[in-house]
Structures are given as C-alpha cells and as structure tokens.
Short mmCIF file of C-alpha atoms and ligand atoms in Angstrom, two decimals:
data_model
loop_
_atom_site.label_atom_id
_atom_site.label_comp_id
_atom_site.label_asym_id
_atom_site.label_seq_id
_atom_site.Cartn_x
_atom_site.Cartn_y
_atom_site.Cartn_z
CA MET W 95 124.23 178.00 5.57
CA PRO W 96 124.56 180.57 2.82
CA ALA W 97 127.84 180.61 0.93
CA VAL W 98 130.45 183.22 1.75
CA VAL W 99 129.47 186.26 -0.23
CA GLN W 100 131.83 187.61 -2.85
CA PRO W 101 131.21 191.04 -4.29
CA ALA W 102 129.86 190.83 -7.82
CA PRO W 103 132.54 191.22 -10.45
CA ALA W 104 131.47 194.43 -12.19
CA SER W 105 132.34 193.01 -15.60
CA ARG W 106 129.63 190.30 -15.23
CA LEU W 107 126.91 192.87 -15.54
CA ALA W 108 128.44 194.95 -18.27
CA LEU W 109 126.12 193.96 -21.10
CA PRO W 110 124.84 190.62 -22.41
CA THR W 111 127.21 188.80 -24.75
CA ALA W 112 126.92 185.73 -26.95
CA GLU W 113 128.13 183.76 -23.90
CA THR W 114 125.27 184.92 -21.65
CA VAL W 115 123.14 181.99 -20.47
CA VAL W 116 119.43 182.71 -19.99
CA GLY W 117 117.04 180.74 -17.79
CA VAL W 118 113.30 181.24 -18.28
CA LEU W 119 111.04 180.18 -15.38
CA GLY W 120 107.48 179.49 -16.49
CA LEU W 121 106.83 178.37 -20.07
CA GLY W 122 103.25 179.46 -20.62
CA TYR W 123 101.75 181.99 -23.02
CA VAL W 124 104.44 184.48 -22.05
CA GLY W 125 107.47 182.35 -21.20
CA LEU W 126 107.52 180.05 -24.22
CA PRO W 127 107.68 182.74 -26.93
CA LEU W 128 110.34 184.48 -24.83
CA ALA W 129 112.39 181.31 -24.42
CA VAL W 130 112.18 180.68 -28.18
CA ALA W 131 113.30 184.25 -28.93
CA PHE W 132 116.19 184.04 -26.46
CA GLY W 133 117.05 180.57 -27.79
CA HIS W 134 117.95 182.03 -31.18
CA ARG W 135 120.66 184.20 -29.63
CA PHE W 136 121.71 182.84 -26.28
CA GLU W 137 122.09 179.48 -24.66
CA THR W 138 118.62 179.29 -23.08
CA ARG W 139 117.17 176.88 -20.54
CA GLY W 140 113.40 176.90 -20.38
CA PHE W 141 112.19 175.64 -17.01
CA ASP W 142 108.63 174.80 -15.94
CA VAL W 143 107.35 173.01 -12.83
CA ASP W 144 104.78 171.25 -15.04
CA GLY W 145 106.63 168.14 -16.23
CA CYS W 146 103.90 167.30 -18.78
CA ARG W 147 104.28 170.73 -20.38
CA VAL W 148 108.05 170.24 -20.58
CA GLN W 149 107.64 166.79 -22.19
CA ALA W 150 105.19 168.21 -24.74
CA LEU W 151 107.51 171.12 -25.56
CA ARG W 152 110.37 168.70 -26.12
CA ARG W 153 108.14 167.03 -28.72
CA GLY W 154 107.51 170.47 -30.25
CA GLU W 155 103.90 170.60 -29.02
CA ASP W 156 102.60 173.86 -27.57
CA ALA W 157 99.08 173.53 -26.17
CA THR W 158 98.72 177.34 -26.06
CA ARG W 159 99.18 177.38 -29.86
CA GLU W 160 101.36 180.47 -29.60
CA VAL W 161 104.46 178.80 -31.04
CA THR W 162 104.74 176.16 -33.78
CA ALA W 163 106.93 173.05 -33.70
CA ALA W 164 109.07 174.62 -36.45
CA GLN W 165 109.59 177.77 -34.39
CA ILE W 166 110.61 175.73 -31.35
CA ALA W 167 113.01 173.70 -33.50
CA SER W 168 114.45 176.88 -35.01
CA ALA W 169 115.56 178.10 -31.57
CA GLY W 170 118.77 176.10 -31.79
CA ARG W 171 120.17 177.08 -28.38
CA LEU W 172 117.00 176.34 -26.37
CA ALA W 173 116.49 173.30 -24.12
CA PHE W 174 113.53 172.50 -21.86
CA THR W 175 113.71 171.15 -18.33
CA ASP W 176 111.63 170.59 -15.21
CA ARG W 177 114.74 170.25 -13.02
CA LEU W 178 115.59 173.42 -11.12
CA GLU W 179 119.22 172.27 -10.88
CA ASP W 180 119.52 172.71 -14.65
CA LEU W 181 119.16 176.46 -14.13
CA ARG W 182 122.38 176.57 -12.13
CA GLY W 183 124.98 178.40 -14.22
CA CYS W 184 122.51 180.74 -15.90
CA ASP W 185 123.49 184.41 -15.81
CA VAL W 186 119.97 185.76 -16.23
CA PHE W 187 116.73 184.38 -14.75
CA VAL W 188 113.59 185.56 -16.52
CA VAL W 189 110.47 184.88 -14.45
CA SER W 190 107.14 184.56 -16.30
CA VAL W 191 104.88 182.70 -13.87
CA PRO W 192 101.15 183.31 -13.29
CA THR W 193 99.89 186.14 -11.07
CA PRO W 194 96.17 185.43 -10.59
CA VAL W 195 93.78 186.61 -7.88
CA ASP W 196 92.31 184.41 -5.15
CA ALA W 197 88.63 183.80 -4.42
CA ALA W 198 88.45 187.14 -2.58
CA ARG W 199 90.04 188.86 -5.61
CA ARG W 200 93.23 189.62 -3.75
CA PRO W 201 96.58 189.17 -5.54
CA ASP W 202 97.69 185.55 -5.33
CA LEU W 203 101.48 185.74 -5.34
CA ALA W 204 102.11 182.07 -4.56
CA ALA W 205 103.68 181.20 -7.94
CA LEU W 206 105.74 184.40 -8.01
CA GLU W 207 106.98 183.76 -4.48
CA ALA W 208 107.83 180.13 -5.28
CA ALA W 209 109.71 181.17 -8.42
CA SER W 210 111.63 183.84 -6.46
CA ARG W 211 112.72 181.22 -3.91
CA MET W 212 113.77 178.95 -6.76
CA VAL W 213 115.85 181.72 -8.31
CA GLY W 214 117.42 182.23 -4.88
CA GLN W 215 118.48 178.59 -4.81
CA VAL W 216 120.39 178.71 -8.10
CA ILE W 217 121.50 182.33 -8.49
CA ALA W 218 125.22 183.18 -8.31
CA THR W 219 127.04 186.43 -7.67
CA GLY W 220 126.79 188.90 -10.52
CA ASP W 221 123.58 187.35 -11.91
CA ILE W 222 120.34 189.16 -12.59
CA ALA W 223 116.69 188.12 -12.16
CA VAL W 224 114.22 189.81 -14.49
CA PHE W 225 110.51 189.62 -13.72
CA GLU W 226 107.93 189.66 -16.50
CA SER W 227 104.79 188.73 -14.55
CA THR W 228 102.17 191.45 -14.14
CA VAL W 229 102.24 192.78 -10.57
CA PHE W 230 101.46 195.90 -8.51
CA PRO W 231 104.04 198.68 -8.23
CA GLY W 232 106.61 197.58 -5.68
CA ALA W 233 106.12 193.80 -5.91
CA THR W 234 109.53 193.01 -7.42
CA GLU W 235 111.47 194.88 -4.76
CA GLU W 236 109.14 194.26 -1.80
CA VAL W 237 108.15 190.63 -2.43
CA CYS W 238 110.57 188.95 -4.85
CA VAL W 239 113.89 190.46 -3.78
CA PRO W 240 113.62 189.50 -0.07
CA LEU W 241 112.80 185.90 -1.06
CA ILE W 242 115.79 185.68 -3.40
CA GLU W 243 117.98 187.18 -0.68
CA ALA W 244 116.69 184.75 1.96
CA ALA W 245 117.16 181.69 -0.24
CA SER W 246 120.59 182.71 -1.55
CA GLY W 247 122.11 184.57 1.37
CA PHE W 248 123.06 187.27 -1.12
CA ALA W 249 122.22 190.97 -1.05
CA CYS W 250 120.44 192.69 -3.93
CA ASN W 251 122.50 195.30 -5.78
CA ARG W 252 125.66 193.99 -4.14
CA ASP W 253 125.74 190.31 -5.12
CA PHE W 254 122.90 190.11 -7.62
CA PHE W 255 120.58 192.48 -9.45
CA VAL W 256 116.98 192.56 -10.51
CA GLY W 257 115.04 193.92 -13.44
CA TYR W 258 111.46 194.18 -14.59
CA SER W 259 110.19 194.00 -18.14
CA PRO W 260 106.44 193.57 -18.41
CA GLU W 261 104.96 191.33 -21.06
CA ARG W 262 102.54 192.93 -23.52
CA ILE W 263 101.73 190.06 -25.88
CA ASN W 264 98.13 189.32 -26.73
CA PRO W 265 97.31 185.59 -27.03
CA GLY W 266 95.90 184.55 -30.39
CA ASP W 267 97.01 187.85 -31.96
CA LYS W 268 99.23 187.01 -34.92
CA ARG W 269 99.91 190.68 -35.74
CA HIS W 270 101.31 191.85 -32.41
CA ARG W 271 103.98 189.31 -31.52
CA LEU W 272 106.85 189.59 -29.04
CA ALA W 273 109.15 190.96 -31.76
CA ASP W 274 106.67 193.66 -32.81
CA ILE W 275 105.85 195.22 -29.44
CA VAL W 276 108.09 197.83 -27.80
CA LYS W 277 109.37 196.33 -24.55
CA VAL W 278 109.45 198.41 -21.37
CA THR W 279 112.59 197.71 -19.35
CA ALA W 280 113.91 198.66 -15.93
CA GLY W 281 116.65 197.62 -13.52
CA SER W 282 117.58 197.91 -9.86
CA THR W 283 120.74 199.93 -10.67
CA PRO W 284 121.80 201.91 -13.76
CA ALA W 285 124.03 198.98 -14.84
CA ALA W 286 121.20 196.51 -14.31
CA ALA W 287 118.84 198.75 -16.29
CA SER W 288 121.36 198.89 -19.17
CA PHE W 289 121.76 195.12 -19.06
CA VAL W 290 117.99 194.46 -19.13
CA ASP W 291 117.50 197.00 -21.90
CA ALA W 292 120.26 195.50 -24.05
CA LEU W 293 119.01 191.97 -23.38
CA TYR W 294 115.52 192.74 -24.71
CA ALA W 295 116.76 195.05 -27.48
CA SER W 296 118.60 192.01 -28.84
CA ILE W 297 115.38 190.01 -29.30
CA VAL W 298 112.76 192.73 -29.90
CA PRO W 299 113.29 194.53 -33.23
CA ALA W 300 110.44 196.92 -32.31
CA GLY W 301 112.77 198.36 -29.66
CA THR W 302 112.62 199.13 -25.96
CA HIS W 303 111.41 201.89 -23.68
CA ARG W 304 113.62 202.35 -20.66
CA ALA W 305 111.58 203.25 -17.59
CA PRO W 306 113.32 205.23 -14.82
CA ASN W 307 112.91 202.45 -12.25
CA ILE W 308 111.25 199.10 -11.60
CA ARG W 309 108.16 200.48 -9.82
CA THR W 310 107.42 202.76 -12.78
CA ALA W 311 107.63 199.83 -15.20
CA GLU W 312 105.37 197.73 -12.93
CA ALA W 313 102.84 200.57 -12.72
CA ALA W 314 102.94 201.15 -16.49
CA LYS W 315 102.02 197.54 -17.21
CA VAL W 316 99.18 197.34 -14.76
CA ILE W 317 97.58 200.61 -15.91
CA GLU W 318 97.57 199.46 -19.53
CA ASN W 319 95.07 196.82 -18.48
CA VAL W 320 93.23 199.07 -16.00
CA GLN W 321 92.65 201.56 -18.80
CA ARG W 322 91.33 198.89 -21.13
CA ASP W 323 89.07 197.41 -18.45
CA LEU W 324 87.58 200.81 -17.62
CA ASN W 325 87.02 201.78 -21.23
CA ILE W 326 85.15 198.54 -21.84
CA ALA W 327 83.15 199.07 -18.63
CA LEU W 328 82.12 202.48 -19.94
CA VAL W 329 80.77 201.10 -23.23
CA ASN W 330 79.12 198.24 -21.34
CA GLU W 331 77.26 200.75 -19.20
CA LEU W 332 76.37 202.78 -22.30
CA ALA W 333 75.02 199.61 -23.94
CA MET W 334 72.71 199.05 -20.95
CA ILE W 335 71.48 202.66 -21.11
CA PHE W 336 70.92 202.53 -24.87
CA GLU W 337 68.97 199.27 -24.61
CA ARG W 338 66.50 201.07 -22.31
CA LEU W 339 66.37 204.01 -24.70
CA GLN W 340 65.76 201.56 -27.55
CA LEU W 341 68.86 202.75 -29.34
CA ASP W 342 71.24 200.48 -31.24
CA THR W 343 74.54 200.77 -29.34
CA GLN W 344 76.55 199.86 -32.43
CA ALA W 345 74.92 202.60 -34.46
CA VAL W 346 75.62 205.13 -31.69
CA LEU W 347 79.25 204.00 -31.40
CA ALA W 348 79.74 204.14 -35.18
CA ALA W 349 78.40 207.69 -35.30
CA ALA W 350 80.52 208.82 -32.34
CA ALA W 351 83.61 207.13 -33.80
CA SER W 352 83.47 209.50 -36.76
CA LYS W 353 85.08 212.04 -34.42
CA TRP W 354 88.89 211.82 -34.51
CA ASN W 355 89.37 211.45 -30.77
CA PHE W 356 86.52 209.09 -29.87
CA LEU W 357 88.02 205.82 -28.58
CA PRO W 358 86.63 202.79 -30.45
CA PHE W 359 85.92 200.37 -27.58
CA GLN W 360 83.26 197.69 -27.85
CA PRO W 361 80.96 196.28 -25.16
CA GLY W 362 81.37 192.65 -24.14
CA LEU W 363 82.42 190.12 -21.52
CA VAL W 364 85.80 190.86 -19.93
CA GLY W 365 87.58 187.64 -19.01
CA GLY W 366 91.04 186.16 -19.15
CA HIS W 367 93.81 186.30 -16.65
CA CYS W 368 94.88 189.89 -17.50
CA ILE W 369 92.24 192.57 -18.09
CA GLY W 370 89.78 191.17 -15.55
CA VAL W 371 92.47 190.40 -12.97
CA ASP W 372 95.25 192.98 -13.12
CA PRO W 373 93.10 195.91 -11.90
CA TYR W 374 92.78 194.08 -8.57
CA TYR W 375 96.57 194.16 -8.23
CA LEU W 376 96.49 197.95 -8.44
CA THR W 377 93.41 198.34 -6.22
CA ALA W 378 94.94 196.12 -3.53
CA LYS W 379 98.07 198.25 -3.50
CA ALA W 380 96.03 201.46 -3.58
CA GLU W 381 94.06 200.35 -0.50
CA GLU W 382 97.28 199.33 1.25
CA VAL W 383 98.51 202.92 0.89
CA GLY W 384 95.19 204.41 2.00
CA HIS W 385 93.38 205.21 -1.23
CA ARG W 386 90.02 203.62 -2.08
CA PRO W 387 89.92 203.36 -5.88
CA GLU W 388 86.26 204.12 -6.68
CA LEU W 389 86.43 204.23 -10.47
CA VAL W 390 88.61 201.16 -11.06
CA LEU W 391 86.42 199.00 -8.81
CA ALA W 392 83.21 200.35 -10.37
CA GLY W 393 84.52 199.32 -13.77
CA ARG W 394 85.26 195.84 -12.47
CA ARG W 395 81.74 195.53 -11.03
CA ILE W 396 80.13 196.57 -14.31
CA ASN W 397 82.23 194.18 -16.38
CA ASP W 398 81.69 191.28 -13.98
CA ALA W 399 77.91 191.81 -14.22
CA MET W 400 77.79 191.63 -18.03
CA ALA W 401 77.21 187.87 -18.29
CA GLY W 402 74.10 188.17 -16.10
CA TYR W 403 72.94 191.12 -18.19
CA VAL W 404 73.28 189.11 -21.43
CA ALA W 405 71.31 186.18 -19.94
CA THR W 406 68.51 188.57 -18.88
CA ARG W 407 68.38 190.13 -22.36
CA VAL W 408 68.19 186.71 -24.03
CA SER W 409 65.47 185.58 -21.64
CA ALA W 410 63.42 188.74 -22.35
CA LEU W 411 63.80 188.27 -26.12
CA MET W 412 62.64 184.67 -25.85
CA GLN W 413 59.58 185.66 -23.83
CA ARG W 414 58.74 188.34 -26.36
CA ARG W 415 58.75 185.63 -29.02
CA GLY W 416 56.54 183.36 -26.94
CA ILE W 417 59.34 180.85 -26.28
CA VAL W 418 59.08 179.12 -22.90
CA VAL W 419 62.30 179.96 -21.09
CA ALA W 420 62.21 177.23 -18.45
CA GLY W 421 63.82 174.11 -19.90
CA SER W 422 64.75 175.86 -23.16
CA ARG W 423 67.87 174.71 -25.00
CA VAL W 424 70.44 177.42 -25.56
CA LEU W 425 73.56 177.11 -27.70
CA VAL W 426 76.49 179.25 -26.58
CA LEU W 427 79.09 179.70 -29.34
CA GLY W 428 82.52 180.06 -27.74
CA LEU W 429 84.05 179.36 -24.35
CA ALA W 430 87.61 180.77 -24.66
CA PHE W 431 88.07 184.13 -22.95
CA LYS W 432 88.83 185.69 -26.31
CA GLU W 433 88.79 184.98 -30.01
CA ASN W 434 91.06 182.55 -31.82
CA CYS W 435 92.80 181.08 -28.79
CA PRO W 436 92.20 178.06 -26.55
CA ASP W 437 92.70 179.99 -23.30
CA VAL W 438 89.76 179.50 -20.93
CA ARG W 439 91.34 181.04 -17.83
CA ASN W 440 88.85 183.28 -16.09
CA THR W 441 86.51 183.19 -19.09
CA ARG W 442 83.26 184.96 -18.28
CA VAL W 443 81.36 182.58 -20.57
CA VAL W 444 81.30 180.37 -17.47
CA ASP W 445 79.25 183.11 -15.73
CA LEU W 446 77.01 183.33 -18.78
CA VAL W 447 76.32 179.59 -18.60
CA ALA W 448 75.58 179.87 -14.86
CA SER W 449 73.26 182.86 -15.42
CA LEU W 450 71.39 181.07 -18.21
CA ARG W 451 70.89 178.13 -15.83
CA GLU W 452 69.55 180.52 -13.18
CA HIS W 453 66.90 181.54 -15.72
CA GLY W 454 65.98 177.85 -16.04
CA MET W 455 67.58 177.42 -19.46
CA GLU W 456 69.70 174.43 -20.47
CA PRO W 457 72.84 175.84 -22.10
CA GLN W 458 75.26 173.87 -24.24
CA VAL W 459 78.62 175.29 -25.27
CA TYR W 460 80.39 174.75 -28.58
CA ASP W 461 84.00 175.86 -29.00
CA PRO W 462 86.23 174.13 -31.56
CA TRP W 463 89.28 175.87 -30.03
CA VAL W 464 88.78 174.30 -26.61
CA ALA W 465 89.31 170.59 -25.96
CA ALA W 466 87.91 170.46 -22.43
CA ALA W 467 87.08 172.74 -19.53
CA ASP W 468 86.22 172.20 -15.88
CA GLY W 469 82.53 172.42 -15.06
CA VAL W 470 81.34 173.12 -18.62
CA ALA W 471 80.03 170.38 -20.90
CA LEU W 472 81.12 171.04 -24.46
CA VAL W 473 79.20 169.72 -27.47
CA ASP W 474 81.26 168.31 -30.34
CA GLU W 475 78.97 169.42 -33.13
CA PRO W 476 75.77 171.40 -32.46
CA LYS W 477 72.74 169.96 -34.22
CA SER W 478 70.83 172.17 -36.62
CA GLY W 479 67.27 173.09 -35.74
CA SER W 480 67.52 172.09 -32.10
CA TYR W 481 67.98 175.26 -30.01
CA ASP W 482 65.59 177.88 -28.67
CA ALA W 483 68.36 180.45 -28.56
CA VAL W 484 71.88 180.84 -29.96
CA ILE W 485 74.31 183.20 -28.25
CA LEU W 486 77.47 184.27 -30.07
CA ALA W 487 79.78 184.72 -27.09
CA VAL W 488 83.29 184.62 -28.62
CA ALA W 489 84.36 186.13 -31.96
CA HIS W 490 86.34 183.15 -33.26
CA ASP W 491 86.97 183.39 -37.01
CA VAL W 492 85.36 179.95 -37.40
CA PHE W 493 82.06 181.43 -36.19
CA ARG W 494 82.41 184.44 -38.49
CA ASP W 495 83.07 182.03 -41.35
CA LEU W 496 79.93 180.05 -40.52
CA GLY W 497 77.91 183.15 -41.37
CA ALA W 498 74.51 184.33 -40.21
CA GLU W 499 72.46 181.74 -42.07
CA ARG W 500 74.21 178.68 -40.68
CA ILE W 501 74.31 180.14 -37.20
CA ARG W 502 70.59 180.84 -37.31
CA ALA W 503 70.04 177.33 -38.63
CA PHE W 504 71.19 175.92 -35.28
CA GLY W 505 67.98 177.37 -33.85
CA LYS W 506 64.48 175.96 -34.11
CA GLU W 507 62.01 177.67 -36.40
CA ARG W 508 61.05 179.98 -33.55
CA SER W 509 64.28 180.93 -31.80
CA VAL W 510 66.46 183.86 -30.83
CA VAL W 511 69.99 184.77 -31.98
CA PHE W 512 71.92 187.11 -29.66
CA ASP W 513 75.29 188.53 -30.68
CA VAL W 514 77.56 189.52 -27.77
CA LYS W 515 80.53 190.20 -30.07
CA GLN W 516 79.03 192.16 -32.96
CA LEU W 517 80.08 189.38 -35.31
CA LEU W 518 76.98 189.37 -37.52
CA PRO W 519 75.13 192.21 -39.23
CA ALA W 520 72.38 193.81 -37.09
CA ARG W 521 69.62 192.62 -39.42
CA ALA W 522 70.74 188.99 -38.99
CA VAL W 523 70.31 188.88 -35.20
CA ASP W 524 67.49 189.45 -32.73
CA GLY W 525 69.61 191.24 -30.16
CA ARG W 526 73.14 192.39 -29.59
CA LEU W 527 75.20 194.51 -27.23
N1 LIG C 881 99.11 185.49 -21.41
C1 LIG C 881 99.21 186.76 -21.72
O1 LIG C 881 98.75 187.22 -22.72
C2 LIG C 881 99.93 187.74 -20.83
C3 LIG C 881 100.21 188.99 -21.34
C4 LIG C 881 100.89 189.87 -20.57
C5 LIG C 881 101.28 189.52 -19.29
N2 LIG C 881 100.97 188.30 -18.80
C6 LIG C 881 101.43 187.97 -17.47
O2 LIG C 881 102.52 187.07 -17.58
C7 LIG C 881 102.53 186.15 -16.49
C8 LIG C 881 102.49 184.72 -17.00
O3 LIG C 881 101.28 184.53 -17.71
P1 LIG C 881 101.06 183.32 -18.71
O4 LIG C 881 99.83 183.67 -19.48
O5 LIG C 881 102.29 183.00 -19.46
O6 LIG C 881 100.74 182.16 -17.67
P2 LIG C 881 100.61 180.60 -18.01
O7 LIG C 881 99.70 180.04 -16.98
O8 LIG C 881 100.28 180.42 -19.47
O9 LIG C 881 102.06 180.03 -17.80
C9 LIG C 881 102.72 180.05 -16.61
C10 LIG C 881 103.63 178.83 -16.54
O10 LIG C 881 104.39 178.95 -15.36
C11 LIG C 881 104.54 177.67 -14.81
N3 LIG C 881 104.95 177.84 -13.41
C12 LIG C 881 104.19 178.12 -12.33
N4 LIG C 881 104.98 178.25 -11.24
C13 LIG C 881 106.26 178.06 -11.65
C14 LIG C 881 107.52 178.09 -11.02
N5 LIG C 881 107.64 178.36 -9.72
N6 LIG C 881 108.62 177.84 -11.74
C15 LIG C 881 108.52 177.58 -13.07
N7 LIG C 881 107.36 177.52 -13.73
C16 LIG C 881 106.25 177.78 -13.02
C17 LIG C 881 103.22 176.99 -15.03
O11 LIG C 881 103.33 175.59 -14.96
C18 LIG C 881 102.87 177.51 -16.45
O12 LIG C 881 103.32 176.64 -17.45
C19 LIG C 881 101.33 186.54 -15.63
O13 LIG C 881 101.75 187.45 -14.65
C20 LIG C 881 100.42 187.25 -16.61
O14 LIG C 881 99.55 188.16 -15.97
C21 LIG C 881 100.32 187.39 -19.56
#
C-alpha cells in the first residue's frame, strides 16, 4: 500500500543547495559525464542496472571513453551503485537511460518506463525527477509521470515534481562537452522549472535556456536531430544526382558553400542511436495525432539506403577496372557509427557489410576503436596488398593519419579506393560521395 501522502514542503523545492543529493539513473554516454559533473558539487549517486559497468566505473574505467579515470576520481562526492535502494534519500533523480526504436522502428520505451517505475519506488515527497533521455513531445508527462505516480502512490505537482533537460553532447567530440553546451531546461511547475534551471546552471558554465514547458523542451531536442537527419538526406540525394551527371559532389558543395547562407552538410551514412533513431520518435507522435510526416520519413528512407548505394558504386567501379566482384576481398575502414569513438550502436557500416556481401564480395572490417561487435568479424591488422577494394567508411583520425598512400597500399595492384567520408583528396581515390 502506498504511504500516507504528505503535501510537499514548499521549501524543499526552493532551489538546489550544497546539501541537495542527486541520483543519476543510467551511466552511459550521457549519464556518466553528468554524474561526474554533479559529483563535483553535490553528493551524487550514480546508478546503473548493469553491474559490470558499475564495477568498471568504480575502478575508474569508462568503456565509452568519454570520461578519464582522473576525471572520475576528481568528482569527490560521486559514488557508483547498482542497488536501487542506494537512491533512497536522493532529492533529485536524473534519468538518462536509452530510448531506442524496436524492429518496426517504433519508439521502444521499455528502459524509460522501467527507470520511471524505479524512481517511483524510491522518490519521497518534495523530490523531483528530471528526464534527459530523448523522447517525443509529451512522453515525460504522459508516460513517465503516471508510472512514478503508480509506483509511489504520490501525485505529480503535489507530492513530487518533474523536469526535462535534453542532452546535447556529441560522443567523441572533445570540443563540445557538457560544460560547453547551453542546456535547455523545463519543469512541471514554475518552481520546478526554477529548480531544474538552477541545478544545471550550477554545472554548465555555458548557461541554460529555459523552455516554457516540458513538451516544448522535448520537441526542441527531437527536432535538432530531425533537422540534421533531413539536411544530410538532402546532400545524400544530391550526391546520387551528381554521380549520374558526372559531377564531383564535393566540388559542387564547395562552390555552393561560398555563399554565406548555404548550410555545409556532407553526404554519408547516418547511424548511431540519435540522428537515425530520434526522427521516428517524432513521426510516431505525429501519426498518433493524425499527421503523416512525409518529409521526415523520406529523409529517413534516403539515409537508410545509403549503405546499399555505396556498395553499388564500389561494385561498378570494380567492374570498370576489370576486377571480378564475386569473391573479391574488400577492406572496410571503420565500424563505429561516427569518428573517434567506440560506439557501434545502430552503425550503418553493418548495412554496408551486408550490401557488399549481397554483391558477392567478402568484406573485412578494421576499426582500432572497436574491440568487438555482434555479427561483424573485425581484422586486427589489415595486410598490405591483399584487397580488391578499400572503403573508407568512418573518419577516425587514425585513418586520416595513415594517409592516402598507406591506405591505397592495403589494396592489390589493381584495386579500388572509395571514400565515404571525404577523408582523402579527390585525386587519391577512385570514387567518393
Ligand atoms: N549518446 C549521446 O550522444 C546522446 C546525446 C544526446 C542524447 N542522448 C540520449 O540520452 C539517452 C541515453 O543515451 P546514452 O547514449 O547515454 O545511452 P547508453 O546506452 O550509453 O547508456 C544508458 C545506460 O543506462 C543503463 N540503464 C538502462 N536501463 C536502466 C535503468 N532502468 N536504470 C538505470 N540504468 C539503466 C544502461 O545499462 C546503460 O549503461 C538516450 O535517450 C539518448 O537518445 C544520447
């Protein structure tokens, strides 16, 4: 039975103080840097359901390579746990759990729902739960709040409060870190909004942007990624048109970019758990309210087809050179979904490998950033002179540092180099997007 409900003491939600205790649920790419930042200022309890991750973090090891052992150690008021009970007594619960899509590309809210129930089990009157996960407009209030209420027996905005502050970090990006990116904040009441804003202002020197309500903040986050996805889809489509017109896409883009308001997007594979996923959160909500989002879904279709397009281009180049495609050995440089990080979630290089196989090729993948990945055999060290084609799929600095000559040297005397990421000069490759 739920406890007898006491009205929240108004003073509890005044503003965060040095005594505020913060719990962070989910210690991945987003949650760990947050927990470390909070751990400098507040007593912070970082909680993750993955006991192995918690053990590793206690040893100062972060497999995402976002935070160093020294940075973890410097957060003097941070402790890690995989016991939910340890979150009891926190005043603020910051939720940063995954929000992927399922096989049918519908929002998969299982982790968010589980975390909401967990918050409901340990929340006390006057506390606040702040969601950071990327969601569709309305998810916090329509999905998370009822679960917290059901598990706690409390009522939102009477006994506890909620907030939303979307995460904008960019894995592997050492220039735009948590502290450098303006944080959007919102709360379920004016007092909650002030609390959330002050909480983040205390750890983000770049400052905050206070959105008028939670749904606006949720929408703002998701459209950041929709916009990026669509802009990349546009240049991907342009790259396909220019290939048929025998124009160099990069030369066209460089010329167009000399105008002050031309947006400098580049063609490529769109993977990862954000840009290629978040648009489906918005489109699902749009359809729920009776709008079929033509443009957003068209962009998704174009970007999802790019791996197949690259495989077809490589196959055509090989045939033009008289290289037998069936049974050919192809080296794919890079598996991570983006440069300089080990994150392979939703990487479209997996599609590239599958498409190359459909053409009868035998692809091998080399990625020094990635230790292992399901369903993809990684080579430790590619052998020089042994491939019919080399595809630069991810712009890791290590590949840039190898340079055109050494990359070409992986190929046999008659071979093809294709650059998906515009890493090498045009003259050094046989094809590029
Ligand atoms: N990674 C990014 O660059 C990025 C950027 C902006 C927004 N986001 C969003 O932030 C959210 C988190 O992403 P991420 O990249 O940090 O994910 P992640 O997979 O790196 O980490 C999530 C962590 O949550 C843990 N977890 C799952 N369920 C849990 C639960 N009920 N309680 C506690 N821990 C739980 C997992 O074990 C994992 O360690 C997602 O909604 C994502 O879309 C991510």
